[in-house]
Coordinates of C-alpha atoms and ligand atoms in Angstrom, one line a residue:
M1 CA 91.4 114.4 135.5
A2 CA 88.7 116.8 136.2
K3 CA 88.3 117.1 140.1
T4 CA 84.9 117.0 140.5
T5 CA 84.4 114.1 143.5
P6 CA 84.8 114.0 147.5
E7 CA 87.8 111.8 146.2
E8 CA 90.0 113.9 144.0
A9 CA 89.0 116.8 145.3
T10 CA 91.4 116.2 148.2
L11 CA 94.4 114.7 145.9
S12 CA 97.2 117.1 144.5
P13 CA 98.2 117.4 140.6
E14 CA 101.2 116.2 142.3
V15 CA 100.2 113.6 143.9
L16 CA 97.6 111.9 141.3
A17 CA 101.5 111.8 138.7
K18 CA 102.2 109.6 141.0
Y19 CA 100.2 107.0 140.4
E20 CA 99.5 105.5 136.5
S21 CA 95.8 103.4 136.9
V22 CA 95.5 100.3 134.9
I23 CA 92.1 98.5 133.4
G24 CA 91.0 96.2 131.7
L25 CA 86.8 95.4 130.4
E26 CA 84.6 93.4 130.3
V27 CA 81.5 93.2 127.6
H28 CA 78.8 91.0 127.0
V29 CA 76.7 91.2 124.0
Q30 CA 74.0 89.6 122.9
L31 CA 74.4 87.8 119.3
N32 CA 71.8 88.5 117.0
T33 CA 70.0 85.8 116.6
N34 CA 65.7 84.7 116.4
T35 CA 66.3 82.8 118.9
K36 CA 68.1 81.5 122.3
I37 CA 71.0 79.8 122.8
F38 CA 69.5 76.0 123.7
C39 CA 66.1 76.5 122.9
G40 CA 63.7 77.1 119.9
C41 CA 62.8 81.0 122.3
S42 CA 62.3 83.3 120.9
T43 CA 64.3 86.8 121.8
R44 CA 63.2 89.4 121.1
F45 CA 63.6 93.0 122.9
G46 CA 59.5 94.7 125.0
D47 CA 57.6 91.4 124.5
A48 CA 55.5 91.1 126.7
P49 CA 57.2 89.8 130.3
N50 CA 57.9 86.2 130.2
S51 CA 55.6 85.0 127.7
N52 CA 59.3 84.2 125.9
T53 CA 60.2 81.2 128.0
C54 CA 59.9 76.4 127.7
P55 CA 61.1 74.2 129.9
V56 CA 64.3 74.6 129.1
C57 CA 65.1 78.2 130.1
L58 CA 63.2 77.9 132.4
G59 CA 65.1 75.4 133.8
L60 CA 62.7 72.3 134.9
P61 CA 63.2 69.1 135.1
G62 CA 63.9 66.5 133.1
T63 CA 64.8 68.8 130.1
L64 CA 68.3 69.4 127.9
P65 CA 70.0 72.8 126.4
V66 CA 70.5 71.5 122.1
L67 CA 72.8 75.0 121.4
N68 CA 71.6 77.0 118.0
K69 CA 74.0 77.0 115.5
R70 CA 73.7 80.3 114.4
V71 CA 75.6 81.8 118.4
V72 CA 78.4 79.7 117.2
E73 CA 78.6 81.1 113.6
M74 CA 77.9 85.1 114.9
A75 CA 80.4 83.9 118.1
M76 CA 83.6 83.1 115.7
R77 CA 82.6 86.3 113.1
A78 CA 83.2 88.2 116.2
S79 CA 86.7 86.8 117.4
L80 CA 87.4 85.8 113.6
A81 CA 86.7 90.7 113.3
L82 CA 88.5 90.7 117.0
N83 CA 91.8 88.9 115.9
C84 CA 91.9 86.3 118.0
T85 CA 93.0 82.1 117.2
V86 CA 89.4 80.3 117.1
H87 CA 89.9 77.2 119.0
E88 CA 88.7 73.7 117.0
H89 CA 87.6 73.1 120.2
S90 CA 85.8 74.2 123.1
R91 CA 83.3 73.9 125.7
F92 CA 80.2 74.8 128.1
A93 CA 80.7 74.3 131.3
R94 CA 78.5 74.7 134.4
K95 CA 78.8 78.4 137.0
N96 CA 76.4 77.1 139.9
Y97 CA 75.0 80.1 141.9
F98 CA 72.0 80.8 143.7
Y99 CA 70.4 83.3 143.0
P100 CA 66.3 84.4 141.4
D101 CA 67.6 85.4 138.0
L102 CA 68.3 81.8 137.7
P103 CA 65.8 79.4 137.5
K104 CA 68.7 75.6 137.1
G105 CA 71.1 76.9 139.7
Y106 CA 73.7 76.8 137.2
Q107 CA 74.9 79.4 133.8
I108 CA 76.2 76.8 131.2
S109 CA 79.4 79.1 129.7
Q110 CA 82.4 78.7 129.0
Y111 CA 85.0 78.5 131.2
E112 CA 88.8 76.9 130.4
L113 CA 88.5 76.7 127.4
P114 CA 86.1 78.8 125.3
L115 CA 85.2 80.0 121.6
A116 CA 88.4 82.0 120.5
T117 CA 91.0 83.0 122.5
G118 CA 95.0 85.9 122.0
G119 CA 93.4 89.0 120.3
W120 CA 93.1 92.7 120.0
I121 CA 91.7 95.8 118.5
E122 CA 93.7 99.4 118.1
I123 CA 92.8 102.1 119.6
D124 CA 92.8 106.0 119.0
H125 CA 94.1 107.7 121.7
A126 CA 95.7 111.4 121.7
G127 CA 97.2 110.9 118.0
A128 CA 98.0 107.0 118.3
R129 CA 97.3 104.5 117.9
K130 CA 97.6 101.8 120.6
R131 CA 97.0 97.9 120.7
I132 CA 94.4 96.5 123.4
G133 CA 94.8 93.0 123.9
I134 CA 91.6 90.5 123.7
T135 CA 92.5 87.7 126.4
R136 CA 88.8 85.4 125.2
L137 CA 85.8 85.2 123.4
H138 CA 84.0 82.4 125.3
L139 CA 79.5 81.5 124.8
E140 CA 77.4 82.1 127.8
E141 CA 73.8 81.9 127.9
D142 CA 71.6 84.8 130.2
A143 CA 69.9 84.9 133.4
A144 CA 66.4 86.9 134.5
K145 CA 65.8 90.1 134.3
N146 CA 64.3 90.9 137.8
L147 CA 62.3 94.1 138.4
H148 CA 61.7 96.0 140.9
E149 CA 59.6 98.5 139.8
G150 CA 56.5 99.3 138.2
F151 CA 54.1 96.6 139.7
A152 CA 51.0 96.7 140.9
E153 CA 52.5 95.2 144.5
S154 CA 56.1 96.8 143.8
D155 CA 57.1 98.2 147.9
T156 CA 57.1 94.6 148.4
K157 CA 57.9 92.6 146.2
A158 CA 60.3 91.7 143.0
Y159 CA 59.6 90.8 140.1
I160 CA 61.1 88.1 137.4
D161 CA 60.8 88.7 133.5
Y162 CA 62.5 85.1 132.8
N163 CA 62.4 86.5 128.5
R164 CA 66.2 87.4 129.3
C165 CA 67.0 84.3 130.4
G166 CA 68.8 81.6 127.8
S167 CA 69.8 85.0 125.5
P168 CA 72.9 84.7 123.5
L169 CA 75.9 86.0 125.2
S170 CA 79.4 86.7 124.0
E171 CA 81.6 87.4 127.3
I172 CA 84.5 89.3 125.7
V173 CA 87.8 90.2 128.2
S174 CA 90.0 92.5 127.9
E175 CA 93.8 92.3 128.9
P176 CA 94.9 94.5 131.9
D177 CA 96.3 96.9 128.9
M178 CA 94.8 100.7 129.2
R179 CA 96.5 103.7 131.3
A180 CA 93.3 105.4 131.6
P181 CA 89.6 106.2 131.7
E182 CA 89.8 107.3 128.1
E183 CA 91.6 104.1 126.6
A184 CA 89.0 102.7 128.1
H185 CA 86.3 104.6 126.7
A186 CA 87.7 104.9 123.4
Y187 CA 88.5 100.7 123.5
L188 CA 84.4 99.5 124.1
T189 CA 84.0 102.2 121.4
A190 CA 86.2 100.8 119.5
L191 CA 84.6 97.5 120.1
K192 CA 81.5 98.5 119.3
Q193 CA 81.7 99.3 116.9
I194 CA 83.8 96.5 114.7
L195 CA 80.7 93.8 116.4
L196 CA 78.3 96.0 114.5
Y197 CA 80.4 95.9 111.8
T198 CA 79.6 93.1 112.3
G199 CA 76.1 92.1 112.3
V200 CA 77.0 89.9 115.4
S201 CA 75.2 93.1 118.2
D202 CA 72.9 96.3 118.1
C203 CA 75.5 96.8 121.1
N204 CA 71.9 97.8 122.0
M205 CA 73.0 100.0 125.6
E206 CA 69.5 100.8 126.7
E207 CA 68.4 97.9 126.2
G208 CA 70.9 95.7 127.5
S209 CA 72.6 93.8 124.9
L210 CA 76.5 95.3 125.5
R211 CA 76.8 95.3 128.8
C212 CA 80.8 96.2 130.6
D213 CA 83.2 94.9 133.6
A214 CA 85.7 98.3 134.6
N215 CA 88.1 96.6 136.1
V216 CA 91.0 98.8 137.4
S217 CA 93.9 98.8 139.8
V218 CA 96.3 101.3 140.5
R219 CA 99.9 101.6 140.7
L220 CA 102.7 103.5 141.5
R221 CA 104.1 105.3 138.1
G222 CA 107.0 102.7 137.3
A223 CA 106.4 99.1 140.3
T224 CA 106.6 96.6 138.0
E225 CA 103.4 94.3 139.3
F226 CA 99.5 95.6 138.8
G227 CA 97.8 97.2 142.0
T228 CA 94.8 95.1 143.4
K229 CA 91.5 95.0 141.1
V230 CA 88.4 96.5 142.1
E231 CA 85.7 95.8 138.8
V232 CA 83.8 97.7 138.8
K233 CA 79.3 97.4 137.5
N234 CA 76.4 98.3 136.5
L235 CA 78.6 101.0 133.8
N236 CA 75.4 101.7 131.1
S237 CA 76.5 104.0 128.6
F238 CA 79.7 105.6 127.6
R239 CA 80.1 108.0 130.0
F240 CA 79.4 106.2 133.4
L241 CA 82.3 103.9 131.9
Q242 CA 85.0 106.2 131.7
K243 CA 83.1 108.1 134.8
A244 CA 83.4 105.4 137.4
I245 CA 86.7 104.9 136.1
E246 CA 87.9 108.7 137.1
Y247 CA 86.3 108.0 140.3
E248 CA 87.4 104.6 141.2
I249 CA 91.2 105.8 139.9
A250 CA 91.1 108.5 142.6
R251 CA 89.2 106.2 145.3
Q252 CA 91.8 103.7 144.8
I253 CA 94.4 106.2 145.7
V254 CA 93.7 107.6 148.0
V255 CA 92.8 104.6 150.1
L256 CA 97.5 104.2 149.0
E257 CA 98.1 107.6 149.9
S258 CA 97.0 107.5 153.8
G259 CA 98.8 103.2 154.1
N260 CA 95.9 101.6 154.1
R261 CA 95.5 99.1 151.7
V262 CA 92.6 98.1 148.4
P263 CA 90.8 95.4 149.3
Q264 CA 89.8 93.1 146.4
E265 CA 86.5 93.4 145.7
T266 CA 83.3 94.6 143.5
R267 CA 81.3 97.3 143.7
L268 CA 78.5 98.6 142.2
W269 CA 78.9 102.3 140.2
N270 CA 75.9 105.0 142.1
Q271 CA 74.6 106.2 138.6
A272 CA 72.3 108.6 140.8
E273 CA 74.9 110.2 143.1
S274 CA 78.7 109.3 140.9
Y275 CA 80.3 107.4 143.4
T276 CA 80.6 103.8 143.3
V277 CA 79.9 101.3 146.9
P278 CA 81.0 97.9 147.3
M279 CA 79.1 95.3 146.4
R280 CA 80.6 91.6 147.4
S281 CA 83.8 90.6 148.1
K282 CA 85.5 89.9 145.1
E283 CA 84.6 86.0 144.5
K284 CA 87.1 83.5 143.7
A285 CA 86.8 80.5 140.8
H286 CA 86.5 77.7 143.3
D287 CA 83.2 79.7 144.9
Y288 CA 81.0 78.5 141.9
R289 CA 82.9 74.7 142.0
Y290 CA 82.2 75.0 137.7
F291 CA 82.4 71.3 135.6
P292 CA 81.7 70.5 131.9
E293 CA 78.3 70.9 131.0
P294 CA 77.1 66.8 131.7
D295 CA 73.6 68.2 128.9
L296 CA 76.6 69.4 125.9
L297 CA 78.6 67.5 123.8
P298 CA 81.6 69.6 123.5
V299 CA 82.1 72.3 121.0
H300 CA 83.5 71.7 117.4
V301 CA 84.9 74.3 113.8
S302 CA 85.8 73.0 112.0
A303 CA 88.4 74.7 109.7
A304 CA 86.1 74.5 106.7
W305 CA 82.8 76.5 109.0
R306 CA 86.0 78.8 110.6
E307 CA 87.4 80.0 107.3
A308 CA 84.0 79.7 105.0
A309 CA 83.1 82.0 108.5
A310 CA 86.4 85.1 108.2
K311 CA 85.5 85.3 104.1
D312 CA 81.8 85.8 105.3
L313 CA 83.4 89.4 107.1
P314 CA 82.3 92.3 105.2
E315 CA 85.6 95.7 105.7
L316 CA 86.4 96.1 109.2
P317 CA 86.9 99.7 110.2
E318 CA 90.7 99.8 110.5
A319 CA 90.6 98.2 106.9
K320 CA 88.7 100.5 105.1
R321 CA 89.3 103.8 107.0
A322 CA 92.6 103.4 105.6
R323 CA 91.3 102.1 102.4
F324 CA 90.0 105.7 102.0
V325 CA 92.9 107.2 102.9
S326 CA 95.3 105.7 100.3
I327 CA 91.8 105.4 97.6
Y328 CA 89.9 109.0 98.5
G329 CA 93.4 110.4 99.9
L330 CA 91.6 111.8 102.1
S331 CA 93.0 113.1 105.2
A332 CA 92.8 110.2 108.7
D333 CA 90.3 112.4 110.2
E334 CA 87.7 112.6 107.2
A335 CA 88.7 109.3 107.1
T336 CA 87.4 108.1 110.7
V337 CA 84.4 110.3 110.0
L338 CA 83.2 108.5 107.3
T339 CA 84.5 104.7 108.3
E340 CA 81.9 105.2 111.8
T341 CA 79.3 103.3 110.1
R342 CA 78.9 100.8 108.2
Q343 CA 76.1 102.8 106.2
E344 CA 77.9 105.9 105.7
A345 CA 80.9 104.7 104.4
A346 CA 78.8 102.7 101.3
Y347 CA 76.4 106.2 101.4
F348 CA 80.3 108.0 100.1
E349 CA 81.2 105.4 97.9
V350 CA 78.0 106.0 96.3
L351 CA 79.0 109.5 95.5
V352 CA 81.6 109.0 94.6
K353 CA 81.2 106.0 91.7
S354 CA 78.5 108.4 90.5
G355 CA 81.4 110.1 89.8
S356 CA 81.3 112.8 93.3
D357 CA 85.3 113.8 93.3
P358 CA 85.9 112.3 97.6
K359 CA 86.8 115.6 99.2
Q360 CA 83.5 117.9 97.8
A361 CA 81.0 114.2 98.5
A362 CA 83.0 114.1 102.2
G363 CA 81.6 118.1 102.6
W364 CA 78.4 117.5 101.0
M365 CA 77.6 114.7 103.4
Q366 CA 78.8 117.4 106.6
R367 CA 76.2 119.6 105.5
L368 CA 74.0 116.8 104.8
T369 CA 74.6 116.0 109.1
H370 CA 74.9 120.0 110.0
L371 CA 71.0 119.7 108.0
A372 CA 70.0 116.9 110.5
E373 CA 71.2 117.9 113.0
V374 CA 69.5 121.3 113.6
T375 CA 66.7 120.4 112.8
A376 CA 65.5 120.2 115.7
D377 CA 62.1 117.6 115.8
L378 CA 64.1 115.1 113.0
Q379 CA 67.0 114.6 115.6
K380 CA 65.6 112.1 117.1
K381 CA 65.4 110.2 113.9
V382 CA 69.3 111.9 112.5
A383 CA 70.7 108.5 111.3
D384 CA 67.4 108.7 109.1
K385 CA 69.2 111.8 106.7
Y386 CA 70.8 109.1 104.6
G387 CA 66.8 107.4 104.0
I388 CA 65.3 110.8 103.7
V389 CA 68.0 113.0 101.0
A390 CA 69.3 109.4 99.7
A391 CA 73.2 109.5 97.8
E392 CA 72.0 108.5 94.0
R393 CA 70.2 112.3 95.2
L394 CA 72.3 113.8 97.4
A395 CA 75.8 112.3 94.3
E396 CA 73.3 114.7 91.6
L397 CA 73.0 117.4 93.2
I398 CA 76.9 117.7 93.6
A399 CA 77.5 117.2 89.7
L400 CA 75.2 120.0 89.3
V401 CA 77.5 122.7 91.6
A402 CA 81.3 120.8 90.1
G403 CA 79.0 121.5 86.6
G404 CA 78.7 125.2 87.4
K405 CA 75.0 124.3 86.0
I406 CA 74.3 126.2 90.2
T407 CA 77.2 127.9 92.7
S408 CA 77.1 125.5 95.7
T409 CA 75.5 129.0 97.4
S410 CA 72.6 128.3 95.5
G411 CA 73.6 123.7 96.3
R412 CA 73.8 123.9 100.0
A413 CA 69.8 125.7 99.5
V414 CA 69.0 122.7 97.1
L415 CA 70.6 120.7 99.9
A416 CA 68.3 122.2 102.6
K417 CA 64.7 121.9 99.9
M418 CA 65.8 118.4 99.3
F419 CA 65.6 117.8 102.8
E420 CA 63.0 119.0 103.8
S421 CA 60.2 117.9 101.6
G422 CA 62.7 114.6 99.5
R423 CA 62.5 116.9 96.3
G424 CA 65.4 115.7 94.0
A425 CA 67.7 119.2 93.1
A426 CA 66.9 119.1 89.2
E427 CA 63.0 119.3 90.1
I428 CA 64.3 122.4 92.9
V429 CA 66.4 124.1 90.4
A430 CA 64.0 123.9 88.4
S431 CA 61.0 125.7 89.8
E432 CA 62.6 128.0 92.5
G433 CA 64.6 129.1 89.5
L434 CA 68.7 129.0 90.7
A435 CA 69.8 127.7 88.1
Q436 CA 73.5 129.7 88.1
S437 CA 73.2 133.2 85.4
S438 CA 76.4 133.0 83.4
D439 CA 74.8 136.3 81.4
T440 CA 77.9 138.7 81.4
S441 CA 75.2 141.8 80.7
A442 CA 73.3 140.6 83.3
I443 CA 75.9 139.9 85.8
E444 CA 78.1 143.7 85.1
A445 CA 74.7 145.5 85.1
I446 CA 74.3 144.3 89.0
A447 CA 78.4 145.2 89.3
R448 CA 77.1 148.5 87.8
E449 CA 74.6 149.5 90.9
V450 CA 77.1 147.8 93.5
I451 CA 79.7 150.4 92.8
E452 CA 78.4 153.4 92.5
K453 CA 76.6 152.9 95.7
N454 CA 79.6 152.1 96.8
A455 CA 82.0 155.9 96.0
D456 CA 84.3 155.5 99.4
N457 CA 85.3 151.6 98.6
V458 CA 86.5 152.3 95.1
A459 CA 87.8 154.9 96.5
K460 CA 89.9 152.4 98.7
F461 CA 89.8 149.4 96.0
K462 CA 91.4 152.5 93.4
A463 CA 93.9 153.5 96.7
G464 CA 95.8 149.8 96.3
N465 CA 94.0 147.9 98.8
E466 CA 93.3 144.7 96.9
G467 CA 91.2 143.6 100.4
V468 CA 87.9 145.4 98.9
F469 CA 88.1 143.6 96.0
K470 CA 86.0 141.0 97.4
F471 CA 83.5 142.5 98.8
F472 CA 82.0 144.0 95.5
V473 CA 82.1 139.9 94.7
G474 CA 80.5 139.3 97.3
Q475 CA 77.4 142.1 97.9
V476 CA 77.4 141.1 94.1
I477 CA 76.9 137.4 94.0
K478 CA 74.6 138.7 97.3
A479 CA 72.1 140.9 94.9
T480 CA 71.5 137.6 92.3
R481 CA 70.7 135.7 95.7
G482 CA 73.6 133.4 95.1
Q483 CA 73.1 132.6 91.7
A484 CA 76.8 134.2 90.0
N485 CA 78.8 132.4 88.1
P486 CA 81.8 133.6 90.7
Q487 CA 84.7 133.8 87.3
V488 CA 82.2 135.8 85.4
V489 CA 81.5 138.1 88.5
N490 CA 85.6 137.7 88.6
D491 CA 85.7 138.7 85.0
V492 CA 83.4 142.1 85.2
L493 CA 84.2 143.6 88.4
R494 CA 88.5 143.2 87.6
K495 CA 87.5 145.2 83.5
L496 CA 85.1 147.4 85.5
L497 CA 87.7 148.7 88.7
S498 CA 90.1 149.2 86.5
Ligands
LIG1 P1 89.4 87.2 137.6 O1 89.9 85.6 137.6 O2 89.1 87.5 138.9 O3 87.8 86.9 137.1 P2 90.6 87.5 135.0 O4 91.8 87.5 135.7 O5 90.1 87.1 134.9 O6 90.3 87.8 136.7 O7 90.6 89.2 135.0 C1 89.4 90.1 134.8 C2 89.5 91.7 133.8 O8 90.7 92.0 135.1 C3 90.7 91.2 132.4 O9 89.5 92.5 132.0 C4 91.6 91.4 132.9 O10 92.2 92.9 132.2 C5 91.4 91.9 134.3 N1 92.5 92.5 135.5 C6 94.0 91.7 135.2 N2 94.5 91.6 136.5 C7 94.0 93.1 136.3 C8 94.3 94.9 137.3 N3 95.6 94.1 138.7 N4 94.3 96.0 137.1 C9 93.3 96.3 136.6 N5 92.7 94.8 135.0 C10 93.0 93.7 135.8
LIG2 ZN1 62.9 78.4 126.7
LIG3 MG1 88.0 85.2 135.4

């Protein structure tokens, strides 16, 4: 653990090693629907404040919520992808509290009967696979957004945008199965990947579609009971999630080492100054006076509906990775990179189906990614690289190299031109005169020149220094601007030098 905070700085490695951390995450994801969970208002992000509202989501008296079926479908999809049991019966409850962002005075959420329970996902950590349990996935409505900046009277007033109020959320609660900040990071990464694969959410953290609270406790290694947990809120990036947990672990160890107890509380991550501050002592469930929502029927999921949702799931990252390893002979690392997104994996499979060798295809995709990354002004648009060079076109280039029409050195140059101009490989090869040359007499003429100019290296080679041979090959290929067929160059040089 990096010693970056005052608390950590006072801890010796020996003290740190005495403790083990325990982490559980509560993740809220906004489900990908066009309309809100209990009314027909749009869920579009970025619209003018309070333009997507109606009497239902504004909580006006006398209105009645109507459950959006698509929300249940999405949540069911997520639940199944997370290996949860989707229950035939679940129920909404009222979670009562007063806050300006909650116009009804209660949030409609699922409490004692959630939609789904008992799942798990696998994370990759320190080279091993580890299963993290998922306690539950339930449905709820989002609250509005308090705006403290950017308006004429922001100095003295808070403003509220009710557009988000009533947006559909799934809360996904993990078991306290993680033992290090890196594991929490890996869990959120894997969770986000599954949610993106299934199209359940866009998981956009900046827009608030993915929000994460971390529950953290520490205990002496070997202890059987968990320590008192602290819930840390306001973790709006993967980096802050990890940093906040690191900070919190160190803070709690300092408290325990000084002979005090860690009070159960909710703390807020201060992103500017990298520490957590107390927000409130942890509320108890009875403070919310949960009771069944009388305005909504229980949610009923028939076996047929659940089976249809299960059938409709795409191949998930874990399965895709395993398949890529077994049928394409890729390494686990290569497969992980290629299955990072569904789009990436699909692109790869188009290449292979067009006849590209899987390893070659992986290599060329990496080159394309590299090009996209170094093209500074395109950096924001790296995701578009597959739009610029479509899979069918990259497959043509790979075929030109594999078929010996151009050398792989020329292939790289062609790819760069394809990326720049969007033109096809064959067209670029023709217009730039890049076709591979196997013209023995032309190559021989160049080889003779190279040999003449490098008498000292010839002497070395004749004296038995085999390594110098590569030098000659390199020089000849360079002199042909990478177009000479390496095999022909090899043969010609062997003949001339022996
Ligand atoms: P609460 O009733 O306070 O909401 P829960 O038991 O529902 O607590 O757990 C909320 C989250 O806290 C879950 O993600 C769970 O894994 C995690 N958690 C529970 N106990 C601990 C603990 N001692 N240390 C760290 N995380 C914990
Ligand atoms: Zn509405
Ligand atoms: Mg809880």
